[in-house]
Every structure is written in structure tokens, then in C-alpha cells.
Amino acid sequence: MANLSLRHIYKVYPNGAKAVSDFNMEIEDKEFIVFVGPSGCGKSTTLRMIAGLEDITAGELFIGDRLVNDVEPKDRDIAMVFQNYALYPHMTVYDNMAFGLKLRHVPAAEIHEKIMWAAKILGIEDYLDRKPKAMSGGQRQRVALGRAILRNPKVFLLDEPLSNLDAKLRTQMRSEISKLHKQLGTTFIYVTHDQIEAMTMGSRIVVMKLGRVQQIDTPKNLYRYPNNKFVAGFIGTPQMNFFEGQLKRNKDMVEIKLDYCDDILNIPFNDLLKVNPSYLDGKKKVYIGLRCENVTVNPDVVAKATNKLKVKISHFEELGNETLIYGDLNMHGDGFTESSTRIIIKSTKTDLNLEPGDVVDAAIDIDYLHFFDKNSEDTIVPRVPTTNLFDCKVKDNQLKFLNLSLDLPEALKTPDVTDAELLVPTSAIKLGEGNIEATVKNIEVINNVKLCYLEINDRIFFTEVKEDIPVGTVVKLSIDFTQITIQKDENVIIEPLIERDALIAGLTSSATLKESDKALKDYATTTVKEYQKHLDAKEADDIRNLVVDPKIIKVYKNECKEEIARIKAEASFNLSKGDLGKEGKKKVKAQEEKDVAETKAKYDKLIAEVNQHFDVLNKRSAEEKARDDAKLKDIRDAKNAKAARADMLLSEYVKLIGTNNKFIKENSSKLTAEALAEYNKVRNAGIAAEAERTKKNKDAINAAKKNKENINNVVLLEPNDVEIDYLAKKEAYEFTLRQGYLNINGYVVAVNNDIESKMIQALSSNTFKSIYRIEVPHNAYKETTGLGLNAEVKAIIDYGFTKYLKCETLGKTIYVENNAPHGVGDILNLQIDINRCEIYENKFDIRLY
Amino acid sequence: MTSIGERKYKSQRRNRIITNTITYIILIIISLVWIFPFVYLVFQSFRGESTNVVSYLVPHEWTFDNYIALFDLTGRYPFMRWYLNTLMIAVISCIFQTILTLMVSYCLSRLRFRGRKGIMKMILVIGMFPGFLSMIAIYFVLRELGMVGNPVGLILVYVAGSAMGYYVVKGFFDTIPKSLDEAAMIDGATKNTIFWKIILPLSKPIVIYTILTTFVSPWGDFMMSSYLLGTNANNWTVAIGLQNWLTANNGQSLNEYFTRFCAGAVFTSIPIVIFFFILQRYYVEGVTGGAVKG
């Protein structure tokens, strides 16, 4: 009973094989999700990562609100059903089901109750004392299901649970699992390679191929709107028919020319509004997909149809209630091989009187045609289009398209051009601002995306909106010029600004400094030693705190009292028996006295031991502890002041590390020496002050001891300013010691713990060897007067509302969003806000942050 | 009239009878050669007319005296003491070896850690060297430790290298589906629980196989024990003692002790025989279980 969130999940094996790449998904509570795909597509790996049986290389997995990347399988509150059932062969069904609960120390009565409940649901009550060996496959799978539902998990994982069963049993279990899902109301994640299982069971289906998600959607949408040719071919039996061809727009109609045959289809352009317009030129090759039930040879239908194909029939597959007719569009084709003219037609009419070799007309339902790009195999009719294409021309730096005429910004000034194409991504159209007017024609909701149909001059185009806008409203809109493309005959005239700059970096920390950086090495060694000292002191402190517990004396005293009471009670009971006689009574009393004395002595000894222990401890540690306590208190009080200082020190350290930087190189020795000198000054002063205060405190304690006063009442000196400063610096240095830095060829950016831990999680021992690609958004640069990435301004790109500086640094071009007055040739010092960047491992392209 | 088919069938049948006969004759010869020493040993152990080596098989006079003499603890050669020594050494090292071997095999089968394959290969290669290569080194090491002449030292030597025999057991563990481990992990079991509660109950044949092999090898070992147990007859194992009966006094004792030696040898083999008879079924399963997936 929880939602799951998979964010940028990667699984990369040590040999570099990528099993899962960039898996993103939000799974709602109570959903039935099916992962489907051919073998080796990473579906099981993903499931096993959710289960915790495989490590997640990169990315984040949340179950509920809890990040579970590093949580053991047993603590993830999940249950899993395996393909081979994974029942413990040496245990009975009952024990198999009870095993997990026993390990969790559930009371036996409760276990029994739960098992009976699960057995009843699954109808295995009669088999509880059998061993798995004596059961059939279906029964075993039921036991496995029972074992899983017992614990009432948050998420239920099923790894091809039905693939070991025969066809009939599979159908039966399929509906039983669906029923179970309804009964339990838990999130189910189901892995299968069988598309029928996926379609019949899933509330949403994830289609995967080669470790990548192809499409995530409901079964209906997958069938109706496949994202690419793979999904189209994978979902549905028999497979979708694929033909090759081209589309050509003739005003209101689009002509579809099929290759290797003479057939031509005509469909209204209105049905193909969302088609990426560049495909309508009659040249680009596309795949045309058509499912077998959307084409018919039924003479009644064919007579009325406008779009027909000539099919040469080759053979039939009789399925009883329907017939699959195999044919070929090419009159020379054989209809057996899977070529781009082979066609399968499903006919529910079985008395068609056809013979192999006949040539017949087949009618096509044009509403159900699918189109895919021949190279990328992606659909060219996306449900949510990403790009609008317009015919345009540029004259006098004015962009003319539709009936609009827009001034091109300074940056995009180009020579005049006519008959060009303008590509405007849907995200570049911003409603509510600007002065272009358009009419809202329709709002379509597709999977949480609201697609807005806009019209200017009888031309429909698209954008995404957040709120509903009444149809017919006239809205104002503007176009983000940074995203547009203008091209003519495949020559790009204006290209959009790339979204992010890519910089290459390595990770370094003070521990991986080079030998040659001697000053830095010394500096690091000093800090390491300081840190070590601090750790030692802390450890000693911990040990003291562990041992000293005055409560134990009270416990001993109580125990002693109880023991004596017990002895006395026993004695009086013995005396009350009455048949002892004088001698016997005496004996009992003597025994009682002896026992009491012994007990007393025993506990006195124990208490004395503890007290002795305390004395020793007190002697040794009172002064140290008092001092440390005071110090800790002060450290907490001075927290804010310290944070500021830590920042200062950090930047100082960054300065030191960045000796590769050009600027630093020139001033390197001076700066290093200065920084070291400053540090040493503070350090020495701090140590001296600390030593002095400690000595004074010690003296005070000694004096108190001498005068037999209570040591705890002695007022100890607190650290002074110099000392606090020193302690703060010490802590800051300790922090910097552990700090990782992304070294962009000399410029160093500190990464926070979050980023660093993700790097280590993904790359473990290779963290410091790997090369990283940092993708920096244009607005994540900040100019600084201090040290930073040196970049030379090469050009200024002015989009009117904002300016971008095209800069060159380390042989790379970056675009800096910056409205300050800068000229070409200026050198900028840039700081990068690493938290807004994306970080990738460069070699395997793993997104780390 | 016989048809061609019938004739063919008859000739086939004749061929089969001839082949079978030859095969059985060869097998009988081999088994006679193989069984003769045992029969000789048993017969000689019951011989009463003399104690020296003789050239005939069947004794002229049958007696149990040789066996009774084994229980005599007063003589120079306390056989029962050796017997108990051997039993103790074999049992203790069997317990430790079995546990070690099983655990190591489980680790190598189920855990994935750096250097796993390297370790496996290394053990395999080292295992190819005969054990006596290290004998002298072991002797000196144990002498430094003051353990020569001490059964504990011998047990230590037996146990130390036992994990090298992980191969068969690992092969068996590998056939147990990993999804059982995973199911148990999700059920909340630790590696330890999985080993004791899931893997071991499923591995009865291989556990018994391991117990058998680890018991038999110290029980019959002569080389290591003769080196490490020193000269005090009270510390000896059966193997050393029996050998001593044949070679003491420059071989003079041979004729004095030969029949008793035979009785001792028969007596020593009894527990092993019983052991094998009881556990034979598991032993076969264990040996073959590692190779073929069940």
C-alpha cells in the first residue's frame, strides 16, 4: 500500500554492460504495473532492483516516501513471487508460508490465523501439510502467492510467475492474480514476456527494449497509440502489418504511396494534423502500420470503401471463429516471408470462398493507420506533438510566417531567405504574454498533459497548457526565439541554443592530491593530524560515557534487599511447618543468618567495586570531561559564527587547491604562503589559548580536591574568542578534508554530500578515476570577483529580453546568460552552481545527479 | 523354414552371449585380483598355528586369539589405545573439517566478492601439489609450536587444509536455485539463517559425503601421523602401530606379530565398512549430485 517512485534508475555491470538505462516512473498506490519486453530487456533486473536483490547503480528508488536504495530486501516491506516458485523443498506448505513470519517473531497463533486466511483465499487449505514436491505447478504457484500475501506487503512483486505453467492453467491463474489484486488492494508489479498477460492484467504497462523504456501507458493506449514501431509490433497478435512508403500532402489530402507495389491511399489531412509536417514531402521514408483487424476482404465492406489495396492471397490460418488470411501486396511476393508487402488480414467471416492465388481488394480503415520514421522507428504522429512546422521567409530581418511578421532579435540576424521552414517546439510557445493572437480550438487531455490546439490563419498548431482555456478564446502568445530553428533544404540557417553546456571534469579530494603540490600536501597532513587528535579525544569521551553509570549502585542495592527478603520469607515458611523440633529450628535460623550475611557481603563487594571504579574514573576524567563539556557547549553556541567562518575557509581551501588555474598559477606561491601563514597564526594562537585554559582549569580542580570540595562545583574557564575561532577552523578543515571537488581542468567546485554519495554509490572504487560530464544550464553561472572558471567572451548573443555571452573556456564553447555589459574579448570569472547542474559519468553515460 | 529376420536375430543373440561371457570373465578376474588381499587378510587373522608369514591361504588351525590379543593394554603395543587415539583424531577433525568445508563452499557458491575466482583457482592449483611436499615444513612449524608428538597438532594439520576440498560441495550448492536464497532474503532471513535453515537441510547427501570423506582420510592416514606423532607408542594411531608391528627390530617383529597385524587391520576397517553400508545411498547421491542438476 504505497506508491513507488523510480528516478533515473541505472543498472550498469562492472564490465560496462548496461542492463537498465534511465528508468523513470511514478507508480501510484494500488496500481497493477506490468513490465513487458523481449528477454534481456532489463525488466527482471528492474524488478530485482525494486526488490533489493540487485544494487542500483545510479538513481533513486522511493517506496512510499522512503529512499530505499540502501535498504535490505527484508526491510523494504515487499513480497516477491519467483518464476520457479522458490518454495523451500524440505518444508511443508504450512512451514513454507510460516517461515517469513517466524523470522519476524510473529506469535504462533497469529501466524496460524494468517496462514488459514491466505490458504482460504487461494484454495490450498487441503494441502497445508504436503511438501512442494507432492504438488502440481499451479498449486505450487498458489503457495508462493500465499507466502507473499501473508505479510501484507506494501508492494507485491511478481517475476514471470506463470511462465512455468501450461496454457490453460496460465489463463486461470491470470484471472486469479487479477482477483487477488482487487482483494488485497496492494500495488502490484508484474514482469512477463507475454504480451497477452500484460494486456489482460496491467492497469499500466511498461514496454522495455534493451534496457530502455519504450512506452508507459494503459493497455488500450499502447494498442491504439504506440510510440514506436517496436511497441506497435510487440503488442497485438498477429503482429501489426508494416509497409514502407512515403506521405505527400496535396492540399487537404495526403497521398500515401506504398513501396514495392502500385497501391496508393488517400486520407484527409485533418486526420494527420499532428504528423510532424516534415514527413509530408513525399520523400521521407516511413513505415506504415496497419493491424490485421483494420483491413478486411469482406465484399460488403469493400464495395463501400474508398481506400483499397490489391492483395494476392497466399494461404490461410483457420482459428475456428476467425480466419487469418495471408497475402502480399506485391503480385510477385509469396506471402510467407515477413517482407514489407506481406499482409495478414483477420476475417470473422469464414465463408469467403477464397483460394490461394486469388487477387482481391481489401478495404482499409484509415483511422487506424500508424506511421513511423524509417530510421528512428518513432511514431511521426505523436499524441503530444513536440514541434510545429511552418513555412516561412525572412526579409529585412523580419520573420514572416502565417500572416505574422516578427522582428528577429539581434542574435538571429540573417540574410534574406524565402521558402524556408520554421520549427517551433511546443515548449517555445508561451501563452499569456507577447502580442501574437491566436484562437483556442480545442483542449485535449492526454496522460496528464493538456494539449492546446491553437489556430492562426486557418492553420492549427499546438502547445501545452497547464489550465483549461475555454474553446474559442483568443489568447496572446509569444515565441521563445532561443528554441526556434529555421532551415531550408536541410541547411540549418538558425539553430536553437543548446539547452546545457557540457563540461568535462574529474573528482578530487585532499586525499588524492598530487605529490607535487607540496604546500597543499603539508597543509592536508596537518589537518589530518588535527582531525585524528579530535577523533581520539572523542573516542575516549565515548568510552567514559559508556562506563560511568551511577544507576547501577541503586540496582545492586535493590537486588540485595529483594534477595534478603526472599531468604527471610523462605526461612519463616520453613519455621512455620512446625514439625522441626528445637534443633531443626535452630538449624534453619542459623542457615538464614548465614545466607543473609553472605548476600550482604556479596552485594557490598559489588558496590565497593563500582565505587572504586568510579573513584578511579573520576580522578582521571573529571577534569578532562569538564573541559570537554564546556568546549562542546561553546561549540554549539558559536554554531552560526562558525558556519560563516567555514565558508570563508572553504573558499580559501578552494583557492589553494586550484593551483592549476591560470590566475592562481601566477600568484600561486604567494597565495599559498599567505593562506598557510594565516592558518598557522590562528592555529598556534588557538592551541596556546586552549593549553592555557586547560592548565588553569586543571589547577582549579586540583585545588578543589586538595580542599576536599566537590569537584562538580568548581567553575571552569570557558574557551575564549581565539580558541573558539581555532576550534571552528579545525572543524571547517575537517570538513574540507572529506570534501570532494569536481576539478574542471583546474577550476574546482565543491560538491555537496548528496552528490558525492551518489557518485560513490554508482562508481564505488572508480569514483576518483572516472571522468564526469557536467551539464550546466546557462543561468547556473555566476560572475565572481574571486577565483573561478576563466572564460573569454567570443560573441554576444542578444535575444532582446536576455543576452547570452558565447564564451570559450578550456577549448569549449559555453553560453552564459548574462545581462551585464560585457564586450568581446573580456575575460569572465565564473562560478558554477553545481546543485543546478546535471552530472553524468562520461564513459557509460550514467546520470548521477 | 526360418526367415531371414529370424536368422539375423539369432546371430545377434549369439554375438551378445559371446560378448557378455568375455566381459564377465574379465570382470571376474579383475575382482578376484581385487578381493584376494582382503580374503587373505581375514583368513590370516584367524590363523592359530603360528604367527609368522606363510605362503598358504587357509589356516590349519582357527582361533580368535589374535583378536583377543588386540585388547591387551599391558604390552609394549597398546592396540586399543591406538584405536581410541585414531577415533578421537578422526572424529574431531571430521567435525571441524565438515563445518569448514561446508561454510567455505557456501561462501564461494553464494557470495560475490572481489578475488573470489582468484581464490578458487589458487586453491585448485595448490590442491594439485601432493600433501607430503609440505610435510617437512609442517614438521618444523609444529616443532616450533611444541606440537610434535601431540594429537592436537595432527588435528590442526588435518583441519587446516580442509577447505581446499570445497569443489564438490560448491558444485552441489550451485545446483540449489539461487531464488531460494532470494526468497528467504525477502522473507527476512540473514545469510546465516539461509545457510543453516535452507541450504543445509537440502544438502543432506553432500553433508554426509563430506562427513564420510573427512572421517576416512584421518582414519587411514599413515604419512602425516607417522611424522608428527613421535616415538611414544601411547600417542600413536592405528596406522603407525600396525606398521610398527611389521617393521620393529629391523623387521624381526614381522614373524611375531603378523597374524595379530591382520586381525588389527580387519578390526580397523570395521567402522568404515559399517559407516559406508549405512550411508552408501547418500554417498552416491553426494558424488553424483554435484555434477548433475537434480
PDB file of N, CA, C and O in Angstrom, chain A residues 534-577:
ATOM      1  N   HIS A 534      41.359  14.905  17.251  1.00  0.00           N
ATOM      2  CA  HIS A 534      39.975  15.159  17.621  1.00  0.00           C
ATOM      3  C   HIS A 534      39.210  13.841  17.774  1.00  0.00           C
ATOM      4  O   HIS A 534      38.470  13.639  18.730  1.00  0.00           O
ATOM      5  N   LEU A 535      39.460  12.944  16.815  1.00  0.00           N
ATOM      6  CA  LEU A 535      38.784  11.646  16.843  1.00  0.00           C
ATOM      7  C   LEU A 535      39.164  10.870  18.096  1.00  0.00           C
ATOM      8  O   LEU A 535      38.315  10.285  18.769  1.00  0.00           O
ATOM      9  N   ASP A 536      40.460  10.882  18.411  1.00  0.00           N
ATOM     10  CA  ASP A 536      40.940  10.165  19.599  1.00  0.00           C
ATOM     11  C   ASP A 536      40.231  10.674  20.841  1.00  0.00           C
ATOM     12  O   ASP A 536      39.753   9.900  21.671  1.00  0.00           O
ATOM     13  N   ALA A 537      40.178  11.995  20.937  1.00  0.00           N
ATOM     14  CA  ALA A 537      39.555  12.600  22.111  1.00  0.00           C
ATOM     15  C   ALA A 537      38.097  12.188  22.201  1.00  0.00           C
ATOM     16  O   ALA A 537      37.598  11.845  23.274  1.00  0.00           O
ATOM     17  N   LYS A 538      37.454  12.171  21.039  1.00  0.00           N
ATOM     18  CA  LYS A 538      36.032  11.847  21.008  1.00  0.00           C
ATOM     19  C   LYS A 538      35.809  10.401  21.442  1.00  0.00           C
ATOM     20  O   LYS A 538      34.914  10.090  22.213  1.00  0.00           O
ATOM     21  N   GLU A 539      36.701   9.558  20.975  1.00  0.00           N
ATOM     22  CA  GLU A 539      36.581   8.148  21.301  1.00  0.00           C
ATOM     23  C   GLU A 539      36.716   7.938  22.813  1.00  0.00           C
ATOM     24  O   GLU A 539      35.909   7.257  23.440  1.00  0.00           O
ATOM     25  N   ALA A 540      37.728   8.584  23.377  1.00  0.00           N
ATOM     26  CA  ALA A 540      37.959   8.457  24.812  1.00  0.00           C
ATOM     27  C   ALA A 540      36.727   8.920  25.577  1.00  0.00           C
ATOM     28  O   ALA A 540      36.284   8.282  26.546  1.00  0.00           O
ATOM     29  N   ASP A 541      36.158   9.999  25.093  1.00  0.00           N
ATOM     30  CA  ASP A 541      34.976  10.567  25.717  1.00  0.00           C
ATOM     31  C   ASP A 541      33.832   9.555  25.694  1.00  0.00           C
ATOM     32  O   ASP A 541      33.148   9.326  26.691  1.00  0.00           O
ATOM     33  N   ASP A 542      33.659   8.952  24.520  1.00  0.00           N
ATOM     34  CA  ASP A 542      32.596   7.973  24.362  1.00  0.00           C
ATOM     35  C   ASP A 542      32.761   6.827  25.343  1.00  0.00           C
ATOM     36  O   ASP A 542      31.804   6.378  25.969  1.00  0.00           O
ATOM     37  N   ILE A 543      34.003   6.383  25.476  1.00  0.00           N
ATOM     38  CA  ILE A 543      34.254   5.257  26.366  1.00  0.00           C
ATOM     39  C   ILE A 543      33.891   5.622  27.802  1.00  0.00           C
ATOM     40  O   ILE A 543      33.230   4.865  28.501  1.00  0.00           O
ATOM     41  N   ARG A 544      34.310   6.823  28.193  1.00  0.00           N
ATOM     42  CA  ARG A 544      33.989   7.275  29.556  1.00  0.00           C
ATOM     43  C   ARG A 544      32.484   7.268  29.774  1.00  0.00           C
ATOM     44  O   ARG A 544      31.975   6.783  30.770  1.00  0.00           O
ATOM     45  N   ASN A 545      31.775   7.822  28.801  1.00  0.00           N
ATOM     46  CA  ASN A 545      30.327   7.904  28.948  1.00  0.00           C
ATOM     47  C   ASN A 545      29.691   6.543  29.043  1.00  0.00           C
ATOM     48  O   ASN A 545      28.672   6.358  29.673  1.00  0.00           O
ATOM     49  N   LEU A 546      30.326   5.609  28.376  1.00  0.00           N
ATOM     50  CA  LEU A 546      29.796   4.254  28.382  1.00  0.00           C
ATOM     51  C   LEU A 546      29.858   3.634  29.762  1.00  0.00           C
ATOM     52  O   LEU A 546      28.910   3.009  30.233  1.00  0.00           O
ATOM     53  N   VAL A 547      31.023   3.796  30.424  1.00  0.00           N
ATOM     54  CA  VAL A 547      31.267   3.062  31.667  1.00  0.00           C
ATOM     55  C   VAL A 547      30.556   3.697  32.852  1.00  0.00           C
ATOM     56  O   VAL A 547      30.028   3.015  33.719  1.00  0.00           O
ATOM     57  N   VAL A 548      30.545   5.016  32.874  1.00  0.00           N
ATOM     58  CA  VAL A 548      30.066   5.691  34.075  1.00  0.00           C
ATOM     59  C   VAL A 548      28.540   5.707  34.083  1.00  0.00           C
ATOM     60  O   VAL A 548      27.913   6.429  33.350  1.00  0.00           O
ATOM     61  N   ASP A 549      27.983   4.857  34.947  1.00  0.00           N
ATOM     62  CA  ASP A 549      26.539   4.889  35.094  1.00  0.00           C
ATOM     63  C   ASP A 549      26.191   4.650  36.559  1.00  0.00           C
ATOM     64  O   ASP A 549      26.146   3.525  37.029  1.00  0.00           O
ATOM     65  N   PRO A 550      25.948   5.720  37.288  1.00  0.00           N
ATOM     66  CA  PRO A 550      25.744   5.596  38.744  1.00  0.00           C
ATOM     67  C   PRO A 550      24.491   4.793  39.092  1.00  0.00           C
ATOM     68  O   PRO A 550      24.351   4.332  40.215  1.00  0.00           O
ATOM     69  N   LYS A 551      23.608   4.606  38.150  1.00  0.00           N
ATOM     70  CA  LYS A 551      22.366   3.889  38.438  1.00  0.00           C
ATOM     71  C   LYS A 551      22.626   2.473  38.945  1.00  0.00           C
ATOM     72  O   LYS A 551      21.833   1.918  39.690  1.00  0.00           O
ATOM     73  N   ILE A 552      23.743   1.917  38.527  1.00  0.00           N
ATOM     74  CA  ILE A 552      23.982   0.504  38.802  1.00  0.00           C
ATOM     75  C   ILE A 552      24.009   0.237  40.316  1.00  0.00           C
ATOM     76  O   ILE A 552      23.569  -0.806  40.779  1.00  0.00           O
ATOM     77  N   ILE A 553      24.470   1.205  41.096  1.00  0.00           N
ATOM     78  CA  ILE A 553      24.537   1.007  42.555  1.00  0.00           C
ATOM     79  C   ILE A 553      23.139   0.812  43.109  1.00  0.00           C
ATOM     80  O   ILE A 553      22.884  -0.089  43.916  1.00  0.00           O
ATOM     81  N   LYS A 554      22.243   1.659  42.632  1.00  0.00           N
ATOM     82  CA  LYS A 554      20.849   1.560  43.085  1.00  0.00           C
ATOM     83  C   LYS A 554      20.296   0.167  42.750  1.00  0.00           C
ATOM     84  O   LYS A 554      19.629  -0.459  43.569  1.00  0.00           O
ATOM     85  N   VAL A 555      20.593  -0.266  41.544  1.00  0.00           N
ATOM     86  CA  VAL A 555      20.119  -1.580  41.108  1.00  0.00           C
ATOM     87  C   VAL A 555      20.630  -2.666  42.041  1.00  0.00           C
ATOM     88  O   VAL A 555      19.878  -3.531  42.497  1.00  0.00           O
ATOM     89  N   TYR A 556      21.934  -2.597  42.348  1.00  0.00           N
ATOM     90  CA  TYR A 556      22.532  -3.599  43.251  1.00  0.00           C
ATOM     91  C   TYR A 556      21.852  -3.568  44.607  1.00  0.00           C
ATOM     92  O   TYR A 556      21.536  -4.610  45.179  1.00  0.00           O
ATOM     93  N   LYS A 557      21.626  -2.372  45.127  1.00  0.00           N
ATOM     94  CA  LYS A 557      21.018  -2.259  46.455  1.00  0.00           C
ATOM     95  C   LYS A 557      19.640  -2.905  46.454  1.00  0.00           C
ATOM     96  O   LYS A 557      19.281  -3.632  47.380  1.00  0.00           O
ATOM     97  N   ASN A 558      18.863  -2.617  45.422  1.00  0.00           N
ATOM     98  CA  ASN A 558      17.522  -3.183  45.323  1.00  0.00           C
ATOM     99  C   ASN A 558      17.577  -4.696  45.264  1.00  0.00           C
ATOM    100  O   ASN A 558      16.820  -5.394  45.942  1.00  0.00           O
ATOM    101  N   GLU A 559      18.485  -5.182  44.456  1.00  0.00           N
ATOM    102  CA  GLU A 559      18.618  -6.624  44.291  1.00  0.00           C
ATOM    103  C   GLU A 559      18.947  -7.285  45.628  1.00  0.00           C
ATOM    104  O   GLU A 559      18.383  -8.322  45.979  1.00  0.00           O
ATOM    105  N   CYS A 560      19.836  -6.650  46.331  1.00  0.00           N
ATOM    106  CA  CYS A 560      20.281  -7.171  47.632  1.00  0.00           C
ATOM    107  C   CYS A 560      19.081  -7.263  48.574  1.00  0.00           C
ATOM    108  O   CYS A 560      18.849  -8.284  49.214  1.00  0.00           O
ATOM    109  N   LYS A 561      18.288  -6.182  48.622  1.00  0.00           N
ATOM    110  CA  LYS A 561      17.117  -6.129  49.504  1.00  0.00           C
ATOM    111  C   LYS A 561      16.162  -7.274  49.161  1.00  0.00           C
ATOM    112  O   LYS A 561      15.683  -7.992  50.039  1.00  0.00           O
ATOM    113  N   GLU A 562      15.919  -7.441  47.890  1.00  0.00           N
ATOM    114  CA  GLU A 562      14.993  -8.468  47.449  1.00  0.00           C
ATOM    115  C   GLU A 562      15.464  -9.864  47.846  1.00  0.00           C
ATOM    116  O   GLU A 562      14.686 -10.692  48.316  1.00  0.00           O
ATOM    117  N   GLU A 563      16.756 -10.043  47.645  1.00  0.00           N
ATOM    118  CA  GLU A 563      17.338 -11.350  47.935  1.00  0.00           C
ATOM    119  C   GLU A 563      17.172 -11.684  49.418  1.00  0.00           C
ATOM    120  O   GLU A 563      16.758 -12.785  49.788  1.00  0.00           O
ATOM    121  N   ILE A 564      17.473 -10.694  50.261  1.00  0.00           N
ATOM    122  CA  ILE A 564      17.369 -10.919  51.712  1.00  0.00           C
ATOM    123  C   ILE A 564      15.916 -11.210  52.076  1.00  0.00           C
ATOM    124  O   ILE A 564      15.628 -12.128  52.868  1.00  0.00           O
ATOM    125  N   ALA A 565      15.005 -10.441  51.484  1.00  0.00           N
ATOM    126  CA  ALA A 565      13.587 -10.645  51.778  1.00  0.00           C
ATOM    127  C   ALA A 565      13.187 -12.072  51.425  1.00  0.00           C
ATOM    128  O   ALA A 565      12.448 -12.729  52.163  1.00  0.00           O
ATOM    129  N   ARG A 566      13.702 -12.528  50.276  1.00  0.00           N
ATOM    130  CA  ARG A 566      13.358 -13.865  49.826  1.00  0.00           C
ATOM    131  C   ARG A 566      13.858 -14.925  50.817  1.00  0.00           C
ATOM    132  O   ARG A 566      13.123 -15.823  51.222  1.00  0.00           O
ATOM    133  N   ILE A 567      15.124 -14.726  51.272  1.00  0.00           N
ATOM    134  CA  ILE A 567      15.729 -15.695  52.207  1.00  0.00           C
ATOM    135  C   ILE A 567      14.909 -15.747  53.499  1.00  0.00           C
ATOM    136  O   ILE A 567      14.588 -16.807  54.015  1.00  0.00           O
ATOM    137  N   LYS A 568      14.514 -14.542  53.969  1.00  0.00           N
ATOM    138  CA  LYS A 568      13.764 -14.479  55.226  1.00  0.00           C
ATOM    139  C   LYS A 568      12.414 -15.157  55.076  1.00  0.00           C
ATOM    140  O   LYS A 568      11.976 -15.896  55.963  1.00  0.00           O
ATOM    141  N   ALA A 569      11.774 -14.876  53.935  1.00  0.00           N
ATOM    142  CA  ALA A 569      10.456 -15.471  53.706  1.00  0.00           C
ATOM    143  C   ALA A 569      10.554 -16.984  53.688  1.00  0.00           C
ATOM    144  O   ALA A 569       9.726 -17.688  54.280  1.00  0.00           O
ATOM    145  N   GLU A 570      11.592 -17.455  53.064  1.00  0.00           N
ATOM    146  CA  GLU A 570      11.774 -18.902  52.960  1.00  0.00           C
ATOM    147  C   GLU A 570      11.967 -19.513  54.350  1.00  0.00           C
ATOM    148  O   GLU A 570      11.363 -20.531  54.700  1.00  0.00           O
ATOM    149  N   ALA A 571      12.788 -18.820  55.127  1.00  0.00           N
ATOM    150  CA  ALA A 571      13.088 -19.306  56.471  1.00  0.00           C
ATOM    151  C   ALA A 571      11.822 -19.346  57.314  1.00  0.00           C
ATOM    152  O   ALA A 571      11.538 -20.350  57.981  1.00  0.00           O
ATOM    153  N   SER A 572      11.038 -18.282  57.249  1.00  0.00           N
ATOM    154  CA  SER A 572       9.834 -18.237  58.086  1.00  0.00           C
ATOM    155  C   SER A 572       8.842 -19.323  57.641  1.00  0.00           C
ATOM    156  O   SER A 572       8.138 -19.902  58.450  1.00  0.00           O
ATOM    157  N   PHE A 573       8.846 -19.564  56.319  1.00  0.00           N
ATOM    158  CA  PHE A 573       7.986 -20.632  55.817  1.00  0.00           C
ATOM    159  C   PHE A 573       8.418 -21.982  56.385  1.00  0.00           C
ATOM    160  O   PHE A 573       7.608 -22.766  56.878  1.00  0.00           O
ATOM    161  N   ASN A 574       9.736 -22.186  56.375  1.00  0.00           N
ATOM    162  CA  ASN A 574      10.263 -23.441  56.907  1.00  0.00           C
ATOM    163  C   ASN A 574       9.935 -23.585  58.392  1.00  0.00           C
ATOM    164  O   ASN A 574       9.599 -24.669  58.867  1.00  0.00           O
ATOM    165  N   LEU A 575      10.049 -22.450  59.113  1.00  0.00           N
ATOM    166  CA  LEU A 575       9.787 -22.483  60.558  1.00  0.00           C
ATOM    167  C   LEU A 575       8.325 -22.802  60.807  1.00  0.00           C
ATOM    168  O   LEU A 575       7.981 -23.495  61.764  1.00  0.00           O
ATOM    169  N   SER A 576       7.472 -22.282  59.964  1.00  0.00           N
ATOM    170  CA  SER A 576       6.037 -22.423  60.200  1.00  0.00           C
ATOM    171  C   SER A 576       5.552 -23.861  59.979  1.00  0.00           C
ATOM    172  O   SER A 576       4.440 -24.189  60.333  1.00  0.00           O
ATOM    173  N   LYS A 577       6.397 -24.684  59.444  1.00  0.00           N
ATOM    174  CA  LYS A 577       5.980 -26.065  59.214  1.00  0.00           C
ATOM    175  C   LYS A 577       5.679 -26.788  60.531  1.00  0.00           C
ATOM    176  O   LYS A 577       4.830 -27.668  60.588  1.00  0.00           O
TER     177      LYS A 577
END
